[in-house]
Amino acid sequence: MKDNNNRILEVKNLKKYFNLRSGFLSHRSAGSIKAVDDISFYIKKGETFGLVGESGCGKSTTSRVILRLTNPTSGQALYNGNDIFKMNNRQMFNTRRDIQIIFQDPYASLSPRMTVGDIIGEPLEIHRIGDKKIRRKKVKELLKTVGLNPEHINRYPHEFSGGQRQRIGIARALALTPKLILCDEPVSALDVSVQVQILNLMNSLQKEFDLTYLFIAHDLSVVKHVSNRVAVMYLGKIVEVAESKDLYEKPLHPYTMGLLSAVPIPDPEVERKRKRIILQGDVPSPISPPNGCRFNPRCPNAQEICSREEPELKKHAISSAEGHLAACFFAGKPI
Amino acid sequence: MVGLSIVLLLVIIAIFAPLIAPFDPISRVKEDSLLGPGRTYWFGTDLLGRDILSRVIYGSRVSLEVGIIAVGISVIIGLLMGALSGYFGGASDAIIMRVADIFFAFPYILGAIAIMTVLGPGIINIFIAIGLLGWASFARIFRGSILSIKNKEYIEAARALGASNYRIITKHIFPNSFAPIIVYATMNVGTAIIVEAALSFLGIGVQPPTPAWGKMLSESLDYIDIAPWMMIFPGLVILITVLGFVLLGDGLRDAFDPKMKQ
Amino acid sequence: MDLQQNNKILEVKNLKTYFFTDGGVVKAVDGVSFDLNVMETLGIVGETGSGKSVTALSILRLIKQPPGKIVEGEILFKGRNILDMNIKELQDFRGNRISMIFQDPMTSLNPVFTIGNQIMEAIIAHRNVDKKTAKQESLKLLEMVGIPDLKRRFNSYPHEFSGGMRQRAMIAMAIANSPNILIADEPTTALDVTIQAQILELMHELKEKTKSSIIIITHDLGVVAKYADRVMVMYAGKTVEFSDVDTIFYKPCHPYTLGLMKSITRLDEAKREHLKPIEGNPPSLIDLPRGCIFRVRCKYAIDKCKNILPPLLEIEKGHFTSCIRAEEFLSGSLKRKK
């Protein structure tokens, strides 16, 4: 493809299975959790790529694997064309300067016994940037960048509110001037009014520092407001991917449709008129996912073929939109 | 607070023993043999005419030394083993924890006696014996806190920044898990003091004439009818000391517990 | 007028619940007033720490004392003050007339008893029935809340249930004695989007069926828009606005409510470049600012706000708000900023 150079990250056939040990000291496997099961996607330079899905769908695992916080079962993750999974320690160490992560829980992601200065300064220290004095100056600048008071450099995380703590987490991620930031549910633990502050901050940082975001969330409306393109995951698979506008306006996969329909809109009048389709049933266990299409037991459109064959993620004639892919035999059929 | 006061008092007594003790703990005054508590000898004297108060005061040095150094050895071994087993997991975890189980299954005193028999008596050997025996609990505790902290997001954040394992353990895991270790170590000092007393009592610990509480107790055995003070005072001091450390440990636990602070 | 009076099943008047801690007095609830009608769904919204949950716990008098204490106010259930009840009356009352479901069904179900057992317990605690009847009732309840494979599920333990199923079981337990009021504290926050919709729909149907009332505590304004008849907005322990759902969404007269409405991201709206947050952070409940509690974050604050703690006033029929400029919003002389 012509615009391949434009891809900062390309994930190909990524699989991550967690083995379940049957007992202690025993290495017999008692099956495995297929947290991520053969997914492929790419992220273009400078864009925000949204990854949505319900808990346990594998979206967080994907970010952990890309950062090699846990090893993949198979697949590739090409960062500017180089496979992250094949890098040696030295190369990986250098790549970590470019790829950073922001976590969901602003309480769990900051060490409670370190000062804010130490937390934000840690990446600089690890990568031996500057001496103590220079690092401290840099930390103060970072605090200012994320909208915190640089004089609070010696405070501890518990002295800050949730939103402020998330700003600290962002400052830490920014310290090494990364190119790509994986944002794992960065606002879902925050209050509505604070969520918007953080989203705005992330938006302006993206422009200022030329950042690319992988934005992982379960909140579809938040994802809509930040993403250029969006992928929807269900039980370890990507079921649909498209430009944000196309996905929200003309979803092709019944799961995407159900998900969009399930979110109540904060407008009483709209809600009164709106007809909702509520998906029935529970999300099956990723230990023993259903045969065929993983969504088939809950799908209102399911036919016999759906439990027999697994649909491939591909382009469908019904949508003319560029790059709009869905994994469904009956893509576009309303539910 | 009570625990802290007892322990502090004990430390002061041990440090300033030569200034506080009214008599030399080793020098004998034959004519003063087996005197009851009185104006000159507050706690009485033993068979050799040595002042029991002075011996108790000097005895605190041995007890504290053993308590702190032996527990220190346990903590160091325990932290190393706990880190190996908790952080890296896998085979090293399985092996270390099984070895720890063996140490748990072995009665403390019996183990100490066995080691002392091999090494021979002497205070250095007491450090080694008690220190070696105590590591398993610390390894367990440290392993437990590592396991609970290891998957916290701030650890992942550090790894995502490229932090080395050494850095993660020392900078992130240890500061967040030292509280239970300090608490347990404090309480364990009490236990170590008792074991030392028992060893000295059995004659395989601190050797005479160095004053040690356990030894004083065993010396008192033959005179329990005629000179009960020989037993009462060292016994009482052991009791108070151990109680002091346990109370201090309790207090520290409350102080470290963030829920108690709220 | 009289008719409306009789329609009120719950009335909370100037409730204050404080927590006395080493760090100072935390005024978790500091002046909350609202009422609840029969067959009505009331939404309570507010940020973390705004006192929503403490209000709910206060209604059932489930505040741990110490450090907590209800220091002022009245909670009238059918005219009777819950705060005057003795222990015996209270036990009779809780789970029977008013019951509660919590955010995390895993921690509010006892892990060592089967689901069936726990529902039977709830029935036997309040009604004089034998085990057989209780069991039949329990099965009926589980069916009502949509639990499949009843016979087997009855003997399952909480950990064998999925999050959604557990919340269904909690609801079964809560409605076991057909209470007049069901208080749901963030009942779906811990659940996935598609499961959330199922649970909320279930609660709504059950309310219609049993002619009871619901108080739903949530931070999700979408849920409020969809299900609530009336809404109370809380900020820093106080009721700042209370009215019917349309008024709250379309003509709010408190700047906090206004900011909240502006800050929400909507699924049915095109992507916006810049979202409008409420700047700043909520105040510490130990050290509340003088004057209006929202003043420091308020875009409409004037000098007067520094000194006056505005009381909750009825500015038009059924519309209560605590802002000294509320009348100006109402009359239109003060324009709501875009």
mmCIF file of C-alpha atoms in Angstrom, chain A residues 169 256 326:
data_model
loop_
_atom_site.group_PDB
_atom_site.id
_atom_site.type_symbol
_atom_site.label_atom_id
_atom_site.label_comp_id
_atom_site.label_asym_id
_atom_site.label_seq_id
_atom_site.Cartn_x
_atom_site.Cartn_y
_atom_site.Cartn_z
ATOM 1 C CA GLY A 169 0.561 10.166 35.018
ATOM 2 C CA THR A 256 -21.293 -2.558 17.291
ATOM 3 C CA ALA A 326 -16.323 -5.942 9.633
#
